[in-house]
mmCIF file of C-alpha atoms in Angstrom:
data_model
loop_
_atom_site.group_PDB
_atom_site.id
_atom_site.type_symbol
_atom_site.label_atom_id
_atom_site.label_comp_id
_atom_site.label_asym_id
_atom_site.label_seq_id
_atom_site.Cartn_x
_atom_site.Cartn_y
_atom_site.Cartn_z
ATOM 1 C CA MET O 70 0.990 5.822 16.348
ATOM 2 C CA ASN O 71 -2.106 7.283 16.391
ATOM 3 C CA ASN O 72 -1.588 10.398 18.324
ATOM 4 C CA SER O 73 1.624 10.861 16.409
ATOM 5 C CA ARG O 74 2.775 14.720 16.451
ATOM 6 C CA TYR O 75 4.322 14.734 13.156
ATOM 7 C CA PRO O 76 7.532 17.222 12.411
ATOM 8 C CA SER O 77 5.837 18.479 9.001
ATOM 9 C CA ARG O 78 1.773 19.603 8.234
ATOM 10 C CA LEU O 79 2.845 18.570 4.583
ATOM 11 C CA LEU O 80 3.637 14.156 5.954
ATOM 12 C CA GLU O 81 0.836 14.442 8.197
ATOM 13 C CA SER O 82 -1.129 15.012 5.186
ATOM 14 C CA ALA O 83 0.932 12.633 2.980
ATOM 15 C CA VAL O 84 0.680 10.347 5.062
ATOM 16 C CA ASN O 85 -3.324 10.526 6.006
ATOM 17 C CA GLU O 86 -4.197 10.093 2.686
ATOM 18 C CA PHE O 87 -2.128 7.219 1.894
ATOM 19 C CA ALA O 88 -4.330 5.548 5.805
ATOM 20 C CA ARG O 89 -7.226 5.701 3.488
ATOM 21 C CA LEU O 90 -6.191 3.288 0.512
ATOM 22 C CA PRO O 91 -7.517 -0.159 1.918
ATOM 23 C CA GLY O 92 -5.645 -2.466 3.342
ATOM 24 C CA ILE O 93 -2.711 0.872 4.464
ATOM 25 C CA GLY O 94 -3.123 1.341 8.223
ATOM 26 C CA ARG O 95 -0.822 4.141 9.809
ATOM 27 C CA LYS O 96 2.253 2.859 10.054
ATOM 28 C CA THR O 97 2.582 1.889 6.393
ATOM 29 C CA ALA O 98 1.007 5.096 5.788
ATOM 30 C CA LEU O 99 4.342 6.505 6.931
ATOM 31 C CA ARG O 100 5.795 4.633 5.852
ATOM 32 C CA LEU O 101 5.131 5.178 2.746
ATOM 33 C CA ALA O 102 5.462 9.082 2.829
ATOM 34 C CA LEU O 103 9.053 8.478 3.403
ATOM 35 C CA PHE O 104 9.265 6.481 0.372
ATOM 36 C CA VAL O 105 8.198 8.904 -1.935
ATOM 37 C CA LEU O 106 10.393 11.534 0.606
ATOM 38 C CA LYS O 107 13.879 9.160 -0.888
ATOM 39 C CA GLN O 108 12.607 9.459 -4.513
ATOM 40 C CA GLU O 109 13.052 11.751 -7.657
ATOM 41 C CA VAL O 110 10.932 14.197 -7.867
ATOM 42 C CA ASP O 111 10.337 13.563 -11.377
ATOM 43 C CA ASP O 112 9.440 9.736 -10.199
ATOM 44 C CA VAL O 113 6.452 11.409 -8.225
ATOM 45 C CA VAL O 114 5.869 13.462 -10.817
ATOM 46 C CA ARG O 115 5.018 10.064 -12.884
ATOM 47 C CA PHE O 116 3.354 8.647 -9.023
ATOM 48 C CA THR O 117 0.410 11.100 -8.824
ATOM 49 C CA SER O 118 -0.141 12.262 -12.266
ATOM 50 C CA ALA O 119 -0.690 7.886 -13.317
ATOM 51 C CA ILE O 120 -3.217 7.666 -10.434
ATOM 52 C CA ARG O 121 -5.300 10.867 -11.187
ATOM 53 C CA GLU O 122 -5.402 10.831 -15.575
ATOM 54 C CA LEU O 123 -6.488 6.682 -14.335
ATOM 55 C CA ARG O 124 -9.532 8.372 -12.031
ATOM 56 C CA GLU O 125 -9.472 11.372 -14.085
ATOM 57 C CA GLU O 126 -9.308 9.797 -17.929
ATOM 58 C CA ILE O 127 -10.973 6.778 -17.659
ATOM 59 C CA GLN O 128 -13.987 5.609 -20.231
ATOM 60 C CA HIS O 129 -16.454 2.553 -19.551
ATOM 61 C CA CYS O 130 -16.335 0.862 -22.454
ATOM 62 C CA LYS O 131 -20.758 1.493 -23.767
ATOM 63 C CA VAL O 132 -20.779 -2.305 -24.763
ATOM 64 C CA CYS O 133 -19.900 -4.608 -21.785
ATOM 65 C CA PHE O 134 -18.979 -1.376 -19.139
ATOM 66 C CA ASN O 135 -15.514 -2.950 -18.643
ATOM 67 C CA ILE O 136 -12.581 -0.408 -17.965
ATOM 68 C CA SER O 137 -11.622 1.307 -21.447
ATOM 69 C CA ASP O 138 -9.513 3.808 -23.147
ATOM 70 C CA SER O 139 -12.090 4.487 -26.022
ATOM 71 C CA GLU O 140 -15.400 4.147 -25.263
ATOM 72 C CA VAL O 141 -15.325 0.387 -26.767
ATOM 73 C CA CYS O 142 -13.018 -1.799 -25.787
ATOM 74 C CA GLU O 143 -10.498 -3.783 -27.122
ATOM 75 C CA ILE O 144 -12.259 -7.125 -26.674
ATOM 76 C CA CYS O 145 -15.850 -5.488 -27.265
ATOM 77 C CA ALA O 146 -13.865 -3.939 -30.574
ATOM 78 C CA SER O 147 -11.898 -6.795 -31.334
ATOM 79 C CA PRO O 148 -13.301 -8.716 -34.377
ATOM 80 C CA LYS O 149 -12.141 -11.882 -33.416
ATOM 81 C CA ARG O 150 -14.792 -12.380 -29.996
ATOM 82 C CA ASP O 151 -17.866 -14.051 -30.280
ATOM 83 C CA ARG O 152 -20.519 -11.627 -29.909
ATOM 84 C CA SER O 153 -22.726 -14.540 -29.290
ATOM 85 C CA LEU O 154 -21.484 -15.258 -25.953
ATOM 86 C CA VAL O 155 -21.328 -13.741 -23.620
ATOM 87 C CA CYS O 156 -19.847 -14.267 -19.766
ATOM 88 C CA VAL O 157 -21.921 -12.434 -17.186
ATOM 89 C CA VAL O 158 -19.420 -10.573 -14.202
ATOM 90 C CA GLU O 159 -19.233 -9.226 -10.616
ATOM 91 C CA SER O 160 -16.077 -6.562 -11.690
ATOM 92 C CA ILE O 161 -12.955 -5.413 -14.279
ATOM 93 C CA ARG O 162 -11.283 -7.607 -12.034
ATOM 94 C CA ASP O 163 -12.970 -11.132 -12.847
ATOM 95 C CA VAL O 164 -12.334 -10.637 -16.845
ATOM 96 C CA MET O 165 -8.474 -9.682 -15.849
ATOM 97 C CA ALA O 166 -8.949 -13.825 -14.411
ATOM 98 C CA ILE O 167 -11.154 -14.527 -16.952
ATOM 99 C CA GLU O 168 -8.739 -12.957 -19.519
ATOM 100 C CA ASN O 169 -5.487 -14.684 -17.862
ATOM 101 C CA THR O 170 -6.814 -18.228 -19.065
ATOM 102 C CA GLN O 171 -6.802 -17.493 -22.298
ATOM 103 C CA GLN O 172 -9.421 -20.126 -23.478
ATOM 104 C CA TYR O 173 -11.972 -18.030 -23.442
ATOM 105 C CA THR O 174 -12.850 -16.416 -26.061
ATOM 106 C CA GLY O 175 -16.478 -14.580 -26.653
ATOM 107 C CA ILE O 176 -17.458 -11.351 -25.024
ATOM 108 C CA TYR O 177 -18.644 -9.323 -20.803
ATOM 109 C CA HIS O 178 -21.200 -7.649 -19.706
ATOM 110 C CA VAL O 179 -19.247 -6.099 -16.064
ATOM 111 C CA LEU O 180 -22.100 -5.810 -13.937
ATOM 112 C CA GLY O 181 -21.003 -3.335 -11.313
ATOM 113 C CA GLY O 182 -21.361 -5.497 -8.031
ATOM 114 C CA VAL O 183 -24.512 -8.193 -7.438
ATOM 115 C CA ILE O 184 -27.753 -7.919 -4.888
ATOM 116 C CA SER O 185 -27.287 -6.980 -1.699
ATOM 117 C CA PRO O 186 -30.536 -5.618 -0.112
ATOM 118 C CA MET O 187 -27.609 -5.048 3.026
ATOM 119 C CA ASP O 188 -25.438 -2.682 1.505
ATOM 120 C CA GLY O 189 -28.377 -0.913 -0.341
ATOM 121 C CA ILE O 190 -26.696 -2.381 -3.321
ATOM 122 C CA GLY O 191 -30.172 -2.873 -5.942
ATOM 123 C CA PRO O 192 -31.314 -4.315 -9.733
ATOM 124 C CA ASP O 193 -30.633 -0.596 -10.028
ATOM 125 C CA ASP O 194 -27.342 -0.085 -10.113
ATOM 126 C CA LEU O 195 -26.570 -2.791 -12.152
ATOM 127 C CA THR O 196 -26.038 -2.956 -15.879
ATOM 128 C CA ILE O 197 -28.771 -5.349 -15.740
ATOM 129 C CA GLU O 198 -31.438 -3.464 -17.865
ATOM 130 C CA PRO O 199 -28.334 -3.107 -20.511
ATOM 131 C CA LEU O 200 -27.962 -6.513 -20.174
ATOM 132 C CA VAL O 201 -30.774 -7.496 -20.215
ATOM 133 C CA GLU O 202 -31.810 -5.365 -23.696
ATOM 134 C CA LYS O 203 -28.581 -6.585 -25.365
ATOM 135 C CA VAL O 204 -30.249 -10.448 -25.131
ATOM 136 C CA LYS O 205 -33.439 -8.652 -26.639
ATOM 137 C CA PHE O 206 -32.300 -6.551 -29.254
ATOM 138 C CA GLY O 207 -28.502 -8.455 -30.080
ATOM 139 C CA GLU O 208 -27.269 -11.425 -31.916
ATOM 140 C CA VAL O 209 -26.095 -12.717 -28.120
ATOM 141 C CA LYS O 210 -27.193 -17.314 -27.832
ATOM 142 C CA GLU O 211 -25.886 -17.764 -24.436
ATOM 143 C CA VAL O 212 -25.526 -16.512 -22.094
ATOM 144 C CA ILE O 213 -22.733 -17.408 -19.168
ATOM 145 C CA PHE O 214 -23.299 -16.835 -14.935
ATOM 146 C CA ALA O 215 -19.979 -16.337 -13.628
ATOM 147 C CA LEU O 216 -21.218 -14.501 -10.349
ATOM 148 C CA SER O 217 -19.410 -15.548 -6.484
ATOM 149 C CA THR O 218 -21.181 -18.487 -5.374
ATOM 150 C CA THR O 219 -22.517 -16.561 -2.147
ATOM 151 C CA MET O 220 -26.176 -15.935 -1.917
ATOM 152 C CA GLU O 221 -25.947 -11.887 -3.226
ATOM 153 C CA GLY O 222 -24.229 -14.080 -6.143
ATOM 154 C CA ASP O 223 -26.700 -17.033 -5.995
ATOM 155 C CA THR O 224 -29.773 -14.019 -5.946
ATOM 156 C CA THR O 225 -28.433 -11.608 -8.527
ATOM 157 C CA ASN O 226 -28.174 -14.746 -10.586
ATOM 158 C CA PHE O 227 -31.398 -15.197 -10.595
ATOM 159 C CA PHE O 228 -33.310 -12.255 -10.758
ATOM 160 C CA ILE O 229 -30.926 -12.293 -14.098
ATOM 161 C CA TYR O 230 -31.927 -15.434 -15.213
ATOM 162 C CA ARG O 231 -36.015 -14.932 -14.483
ATOM 163 C CA LYS O 232 -35.490 -10.996 -16.540
ATOM 164 C CA LEU O 233 -33.159 -13.242 -19.125
ATOM 165 C CA ALA O 234 -35.926 -16.697 -19.689
ATOM 166 C CA PRO O 235 -38.808 -15.265 -21.819
ATOM 167 C CA HIS O 236 -35.529 -14.536 -24.300
ATOM 168 C CA ASN O 237 -34.798 -17.965 -26.141
ATOM 169 C CA ILE O 238 -31.251 -18.183 -25.640
ATOM 170 C CA GLU O 239 -28.832 -21.191 -23.678
ATOM 171 C CA MET O 240 -27.751 -20.108 -19.931
ATOM 172 C CA THR O 241 -25.111 -21.965 -18.224
ATOM 173 C CA THR O 242 -23.009 -21.328 -14.942
ATOM 174 C CA ILE O 243 -19.138 -21.971 -15.317
ATOM 175 C CA ALA O 244 -18.014 -24.900 -13.317
ATOM 176 C CA ARG O 245 -17.893 -25.510 -9.916
ATOM 177 C CA GLY O 246 -16.018 -28.358 -8.136
ATOM 178 C CA VAL O 247 -12.984 -29.845 -6.552
ATOM 179 C CA SER O 248 -9.989 -27.116 -7.971
ATOM 180 C CA ILE O 249 -7.637 -29.581 -10.494
ATOM 181 C CA GLY O 250 -4.191 -30.004 -8.519
ATOM 182 C CA ASP O 251 -5.967 -29.136 -5.122
ATOM 183 C CA GLU O 252 -5.981 -33.301 -2.750
ATOM 184 C CA LEU O 253 -9.395 -34.217 -1.797
ATOM 185 C CA GLU O 254 -9.377 -34.160 1.522
ATOM 186 C CA TYR O 255 -8.553 -30.397 1.649
ATOM 187 C CA ALA O 256 -12.390 -29.682 -0.957
ATOM 188 C CA ASP O 257 -14.578 -28.415 1.509
ATOM 189 C CA GLU O 258 -18.257 -30.255 1.240
ATOM 190 C CA VAL O 259 -19.685 -27.868 -0.117
ATOM 191 C CA THR O 260 -18.015 -28.487 -3.252
ATOM 192 C CA LEU O 261 -17.036 -31.826 -3.290
ATOM 193 C CA GLY O 262 -21.009 -32.869 -3.220
ATOM 194 C CA ARG O 263 -21.651 -30.584 -6.117
ATOM 195 C CA SER O 264 -18.353 -31.876 -7.855
ATOM 196 C CA LEU O 265 -19.193 -35.825 -7.269
ATOM 197 C CA ILE O 266 -23.168 -34.163 -8.340
ATOM 198 C CA ASN O 267 -21.782 -32.498 -11.583
ATOM 199 C CA ARG O 268 -19.141 -36.310 -12.789
ATOM 200 C CA MET O 269 -18.365 -36.313 -16.302
ATOM 201 C CA PRO O 270 -17.518 -38.535 -18.505
ATOM 202 C CA PHE O 271 -14.750 -39.006 -18.077
ATOM 203 C CA GLU O 272 -13.065 -39.045 -21.479
ATOM 204 C CA LYS O 273 -13.701 -35.291 -21.580
ATOM 205 C CA SER O 274 -11.181 -35.215 -18.766
ATOM 206 C CA LEU O 275 -8.835 -35.584 -21.336
ATOM 207 C CA MET Y 233 -0.785 -12.617 -12.050
ATOM 208 C CA ASN Y 234 2.644 -11.204 -14.397
ATOM 209 C CA ASN Y 235 1.340 -11.349 -17.598
ATOM 210 C CA SER Y 236 -1.816 -10.025 -16.655
ATOM 211 C CA ARG Y 237 -3.421 -8.100 -19.404
ATOM 212 C CA TYR Y 238 -4.815 -5.004 -18.540
ATOM 213 C CA PRO Y 239 -8.527 -3.857 -20.488
ATOM 214 C CA SER Y 240 -6.299 -0.260 -20.258
ATOM 215 C CA ARG Y 241 -3.583 1.967 -19.944
ATOM 216 C CA LEU Y 242 -4.340 3.771 -17.978
ATOM 217 C CA LEU Y 243 -4.878 0.856 -15.385
ATOM 218 C CA GLU Y 244 -1.576 -0.543 -16.619
ATOM 219 C CA SER Y 245 -0.129 2.049 -15.776
ATOM 220 C CA ALA Y 246 -1.548 2.803 -12.647
ATOM 221 C CA VAL Y 247 -0.864 -0.227 -11.553
ATOM 222 C CA ASN Y 248 3.092 -0.113 -12.515
ATOM 223 C CA GLU Y 249 3.435 2.848 -10.158
ATOM 224 C CA PHE Y 250 1.689 0.838 -7.410
ATOM 225 C CA ALA Y 251 3.628 -1.716 -6.978
ATOM 226 C CA ARG Y 252 6.759 0.911 -7.654
ATOM 227 C CA LEU Y 253 4.980 1.658 -3.970
ATOM 228 C CA PRO Y 254 8.236 -0.891 -1.222
ATOM 229 C CA GLY Y 255 5.578 -3.796 0.286
ATOM 230 C CA ILE Y 256 3.127 -3.805 -2.259
ATOM 231 C CA GLY Y 257 2.944 -6.481 -4.949
ATOM 232 C CA ARG Y 258 1.016 -6.527 -8.887
ATOM 233 C CA LYS Y 259 -2.016 -7.252 -7.177
ATOM 234 C CA THR Y 260 -2.605 -4.724 -4.100
ATOM 235 C CA ALA Y 261 -1.987 -2.596 -6.897
ATOM 236 C CA LEU Y 262 -4.377 -3.570 -8.600
ATOM 237 C CA ARG Y 263 -6.688 -3.090 -5.631
ATOM 238 C CA LEU Y 264 -5.922 -0.144 -5.028
ATOM 239 C CA ALA Y 265 -5.746 1.236 -8.593
ATOM 240 C CA LEU Y 266 -9.222 -0.308 -8.483
ATOM 241 C CA PHE Y 267 -10.199 1.374 -5.793
ATOM 242 C CA VAL Y 268 -8.878 5.041 -6.729
ATOM 243 C CA LEU Y 269 -11.322 4.538 -10.139
ATOM 244 C CA LYS Y 270 -14.144 4.597 -7.054
ATOM 245 C CA GLN Y 271 -13.304 7.435 -5.144
ATOM 246 C CA GLU Y 272 -14.597 10.847 -6.183
ATOM 247 C CA VAL Y 273 -12.481 12.784 -9.182
ATOM 248 C CA ASP Y 274 -11.596 15.262 -5.364
ATOM 249 C CA ASP Y 275 -10.565 13.231 -3.444
ATOM 250 C CA VAL Y 276 -8.013 11.391 -5.290
ATOM 251 C CA VAL Y 277 -7.024 15.413 -6.857
ATOM 252 C CA ARG Y 278 -6.629 16.035 -3.071
ATOM 253 C CA PHE Y 279 -4.653 12.661 -2.612
ATOM 254 C CA THR Y 280 -2.033 13.041 -5.740
ATOM 255 C CA SER Y 281 -1.907 16.980 -4.153
ATOM 256 C CA ALA Y 282 -0.560 16.366 -1.322
ATOM 257 C CA ILE Y 283 1.619 13.225 -2.315
ATOM 258 C CA ARG Y 284 2.758 15.545 -4.204
ATOM 259 C CA GLU Y 285 3.707 18.652 -2.184
ATOM 260 C CA LEU Y 286 5.346 16.383 -0.092
ATOM 261 C CA ARG Y 287 7.836 15.750 -2.296
ATOM 262 C CA GLU Y 288 8.367 19.360 -3.672
ATOM 263 C CA GLU Y 289 7.391 21.839 -0.386
ATOM 264 C CA ILE Y 290 9.844 19.817 1.936
ATOM 265 C CA GLN Y 291 12.074 20.812 3.487
ATOM 266 C CA HIS Y 292 15.174 19.482 5.620
ATOM 267 C CA CYS Y 293 16.488 21.164 8.959
ATOM 268 C CA LYS Y 294 19.197 22.956 8.691
ATOM 269 C CA VAL Y 295 19.820 22.769 13.145
ATOM 270 C CA CYS Y 296 19.061 19.297 12.969
ATOM 271 C CA PHE Y 297 17.917 18.141 8.744
ATOM 272 C CA ASN Y 298 14.797 16.248 10.428
ATOM 273 C CA ILE Y 299 12.036 16.831 8.383
ATOM 274 C CA SER Y 300 9.745 20.056 8.627
ATOM 275 C CA ASP Y 301 7.851 22.838 7.373
ATOM 276 C CA SER Y 302 10.027 25.766 7.952
ATOM 277 C CA GLU Y 303 14.018 26.584 7.088
ATOM 278 C CA VAL Y 304 15.035 25.300 11.783
ATOM 279 C CA CYS Y 305 12.162 22.771 12.528
ATOM 280 C CA GLU Y 306 9.417 23.223 15.300
ATOM 281 C CA ILE Y 307 11.891 21.228 17.755
ATOM 282 C CA CYS Y 308 14.752 22.831 16.791
ATOM 283 C CA ALA Y 309 12.997 26.049 17.029
ATOM 284 C CA SER Y 310 11.545 25.595 19.710
ATOM 285 C CA PRO Y 311 12.899 27.605 23.263
ATOM 286 C CA LYS Y 312 11.155 24.770 25.508
ATOM 287 C CA ARG Y 313 14.175 23.025 23.889
ATOM 288 C CA ASP Y 314 17.133 22.079 25.738
ATOM 289 C CA ARG Y 315 19.876 22.660 23.747
ATOM 290 C CA SER Y 316 22.825 21.102 24.881
ATOM 291 C CA LEU Y 317 21.906 17.352 24.627
ATOM 292 C CA VAL Y 318 21.929 15.957 21.041
ATOM 293 C CA CYS Y 319 20.758 13.062 20.323
ATOM 294 C CA VAL Y 320 21.553 11.523 17.561
ATOM 295 C CA VAL Y 321 19.520 9.302 15.154
ATOM 296 C CA GLU Y 322 19.439 7.598 12.218
ATOM 297 C CA SER Y 323 16.116 8.103 10.459
ATOM 298 C CA ILE Y 324 12.601 11.476 11.023
ATOM 299 C CA ARG Y 325 11.097 7.248 11.944
ATOM 300 C CA ASP Y 326 13.427 8.237 14.652
ATOM 301 C CA VAL Y 327 12.432 11.125 16.015
ATOM 302 C CA MET Y 328 8.986 10.979 15.777
ATOM 303 C CA ALA Y 329 9.179 7.493 18.309
ATOM 304 C CA ILE Y 330 11.470 10.006 20.850
ATOM 305 C CA GLU Y 331 8.374 12.860 20.462
ATOM 306 C CA ASN Y 332 5.662 10.374 21.153
ATOM 307 C CA THR Y 333 7.429 8.890 24.788
ATOM 308 C CA GLN Y 334 7.231 12.458 25.662
ATOM 309 C CA GLN Y 335 10.167 11.749 28.435
ATOM 310 C CA TYR Y 336 12.567 14.699 26.019
ATOM 311 C CA THR Y 337 13.407 17.353 26.119
ATOM 312 C CA GLY Y 338 16.761 18.289 24.181
ATOM 313 C CA ILE Y 339 16.924 18.130 20.234
ATOM 314 C CA TYR Y 340 17.731 15.948 17.391
ATOM 315 C CA HIS Y 341 20.416 15.184 14.592
ATOM 316 C CA VAL Y 342 19.172 12.895 12.523
ATOM 317 C CA LEU Y 343 22.212 11.441 10.077
ATOM 318 C CA GLY Y 344 19.745 10.352 7.195
ATOM 319 C CA GLY Y 345 21.519 6.565 7.863
ATOM 320 C CA VAL Y 346 23.817 4.230 8.891
ATOM 321 C CA ILE Y 347 27.542 3.854 7.830
ATOM 322 C CA SER Y 348 27.208 0.966 5.900
ATOM 323 C CA PRO Y 349 30.371 0.310 2.751
ATOM 324 C CA MET Y 350 27.696 -2.991 1.447
ATOM 325 C CA ASP Y 351 25.466 -0.333 0.214
ATOM 326 C CA GLY Y 352 27.312 2.204 -0.842
ATOM 327 C CA ILE Y 353 26.861 4.719 2.459
ATOM 328 C CA GLY Y 354 29.841 6.133 4.026
ATOM 329 C CA PRO Y 355 30.855 8.961 6.558
ATOM 330 C CA ASP Y 356 29.951 11.384 3.445
ATOM 331 C CA ASP Y 357 26.612 10.753 3.263
ATOM 332 C CA LEU Y 358 25.352 10.732 6.183
ATOM 333 C CA THR Y 359 24.968 14.815 8.227
ATOM 334 C CA ILE Y 360 28.280 12.892 10.874
ATOM 335 C CA GLU Y 361 29.986 16.691 9.332
ATOM 336 C CA PRO Y 362 27.717 19.121 11.004
ATOM 337 C CA LEU Y 363 27.361 17.474 14.434
ATOM 338 C CA VAL Y 364 30.416 17.477 14.845
ATOM 339 C CA GLU Y 365 30.556 21.162 13.958
ATOM 340 C CA LYS Y 366 27.372 22.067 15.857
ATOM 341 C CA VAL Y 367 29.726 20.497 18.734
ATOM 342 C CA LYS Y 368 32.919 22.079 18.027
ATOM 343 C CA PHE Y 369 31.272 25.451 18.140
ATOM 344 C CA GLY Y 370 28.208 24.527 19.432
ATOM 345 C CA GLU Y 371 27.289 24.656 23.152
ATOM 346 C CA VAL Y 372 26.106 21.373 23.365
ATOM 347 C CA LYS Y 373 27.214 19.064 27.143
ATOM 348 C CA GLU Y 374 25.914 15.556 26.011
ATOM 349 C CA VAL Y 375 25.261 13.190 22.500
ATOM 350 C CA ILE Y 376 23.196 10.873 23.691
ATOM 351 C CA PHE Y 377 23.871 8.125 20.572
ATOM 352 C CA ALA Y 378 20.296 6.282 19.760
ATOM 353 C CA LEU Y 379 21.302 4.233 16.256
ATOM 354 C CA SER Y 380 19.809 0.414 15.753
ATOM 355 C CA THR Y 381 21.744 -1.800 17.921
ATOM 356 C CA THR Y 382 23.225 -3.139 14.198
ATOM 357 C CA MET Y 383 26.919 -3.658 13.221
ATOM 358 C CA GLU Y 384 26.359 -1.003 10.814
ATOM 359 C CA GLY Y 385 24.530 0.748 13.974
ATOM 360 C CA ASP Y 386 27.379 0.246 15.390
ATOM 361 C CA THR Y 387 30.022 0.870 12.966
ATOM 362 C CA THR Y 388 28.642 4.000 13.248
ATOM 363 C CA ASN Y 389 28.429 4.629 16.327
ATOM 364 C CA PHE Y 390 32.301 3.818 16.968
ATOM 365 C CA PHE Y 391 33.056 5.975 14.208
ATOM 366 C CA ILE Y 392 31.210 8.811 15.470
ATOM 367 C CA TYR Y 393 32.743 8.827 18.697
ATOM 368 C CA ARG Y 394 36.020 9.053 17.152
ATOM 369 C CA LYS Y 395 35.297 12.437 15.852
ATOM 370 C CA LEU Y 396 33.459 14.039 19.011
ATOM 371 C CA ALA Y 397 36.270 12.844 20.994
ATOM 372 C CA PRO Y 398 39.076 15.269 20.753
ATOM 373 C CA HIS Y 399 35.691 17.522 22.179
ATOM 374 C CA ASN Y 400 35.111 17.688 26.475
ATOM 375 C CA ILE Y 401 31.678 16.921 25.796
ATOM 376 C CA GLU Y 402 29.947 13.500 27.596
ATOM 377 C CA MET Y 403 28.746 11.132 25.604
ATOM 378 C CA THR Y 404 25.707 7.813 26.697
ATOM 379 C CA THR Y 405 23.656 6.074 24.610
ATOM 380 C CA ILE Y 406 20.153 4.639 25.451
ATOM 381 C CA ALA Y 407 19.709 2.023 27.330
ATOM 382 C CA ARG Y 408 19.109 -1.264 26.326
ATOM 383 C CA GLY Y 409 17.346 -4.163 27.763
ATOM 384 C CA VAL Y 410 14.209 -6.506 28.881
ATOM 385 C CA SER Y 411 11.504 -4.610 27.451
ATOM 386 C CA ILE Y 412 9.057 -3.365 29.909
ATOM 387 C CA GLY Y 413 6.188 -5.829 29.546
ATOM 388 C CA ASP Y 414 7.982 -8.968 28.113
ATOM 389 C CA GLU Y 415 8.541 -11.950 29.993
ATOM 390 C CA LEU Y 416 12.081 -12.606 30.054
ATOM 391 C CA GLU Y 417 12.160 -16.616 28.698
ATOM 392 C CA TYR Y 418 11.008 -14.644 25.427
ATOM 393 C CA ALA Y 419 14.530 -12.412 25.443
ATOM 394 C CA ASP Y 420 16.648 -12.749 23.090
ATOM 395 C CA GLU Y 421 20.383 -13.905 25.036
ATOM 396 C CA VAL Y 422 22.225 -11.106 23.763
ATOM 397 C CA THR Y 423 19.836 -8.762 26.009
ATOM 398 C CA LEU Y 424 18.369 -10.443 28.730
ATOM 399 C CA GLY Y 425 23.072 -10.957 28.860
ATOM 400 C CA ARG Y 426 23.625 -6.838 28.814
ATOM 401 C CA SER Y 427 20.333 -6.393 31.128
ATOM 402 C CA LEU Y 428 21.356 -7.830 33.941
ATOM 403 C CA ILE Y 429 25.608 -6.508 33.174
ATOM 404 C CA ASN Y 430 23.909 -2.874 33.296
ATOM 405 C CA ARG Y 431 21.731 -3.738 35.837
ATOM 406 C CA MET Y 432 21.322 -0.588 38.171
ATOM 407 C CA PRO Y 433 20.671 0.254 41.235
ATOM 408 C CA PHE Y 434 16.203 -0.520 41.907
ATOM 409 C CA GLU Y 435 15.991 2.155 43.681
ATOM 410 C CA LYS Y 436 16.213 4.782 40.582
ATOM 411 C CA SER Y 437 13.139 1.976 38.634
ATOM 412 C CA LEU Y 438 10.583 2.767 41.377
#
């Protein structure tokens, strides 16, 4: 479809724009553009305004760097949250995933990625310094690492670990093991091996 | 992810809007919204403007009902096109598909769908009447049916066929058969059977 001639320049530029979205090819982009054509004008205006406002009005929480509608996000502003417990994550999606468990009562620190020299992302591109400041001058007692278990994630973990080591806080990492509901034979060897080494008292699993 | 709490109302409404697009679930919608957040403001404005302009400024060609940037589309306005040959299709996508073959020099007539009582689409919801008028008062010599071979497509074909029968024009339908490059054993029985019945002189296939 790359050489398609579009019957309209307006259609062509809408298709081009849709096709810039991740995971959207030109065929899907055309389908989306034709869908837009069938919608009421009001619906399309609501769609485009929501996206534009998202980009233009969103803020980053100045405490945890999560996205927010205000200077300080709801989580950081909540009196119910334990400010001595900070969970370090890569992105907003990780915050949402953890929030969905409804098991966590601490606050977060969103790094904005992991150290990845291949992608040109160094420590200074992440919010590591504000984390160190927070630990230095704040009320933090424990930092929980919840980054991906990739080489980049491990590098980042270790980098932050060394930065925080001089300060008198506890540092932990989330448990890795066989997923609940998964059958052992399908678990990968590294995970299964790790879950044997890190076995825990049976009573605690009840 | 349905019960997800979003860290921002702006994010939530952008996700809701993306999720209204066909084939986009809530997870993909979130991915798209987070992608938007990482884009430059200018890029996002260009994206939303292209979509809004598409919906607000697009016109339908008053001759063939294809979409167009002007009152009469490029195809209908072209002096190179044979106005005596009209290809009846369901949608704009079909026009684009046929145009891509670069084999067709006639004009089109876009019905806007097929008759489908189950979906509440009757003949009056389609551009059948203008087609009849075109045949009645125009220079049309041949109408080519190129609708889908579904029950609805066949119904629509037959409905139009009866409407046009009193007028002295040729009516044809595009050839159906085993796709070029397809192996016989994978062709469906109906298509294969039809392609045997409608066999053609070998010399014509050269």
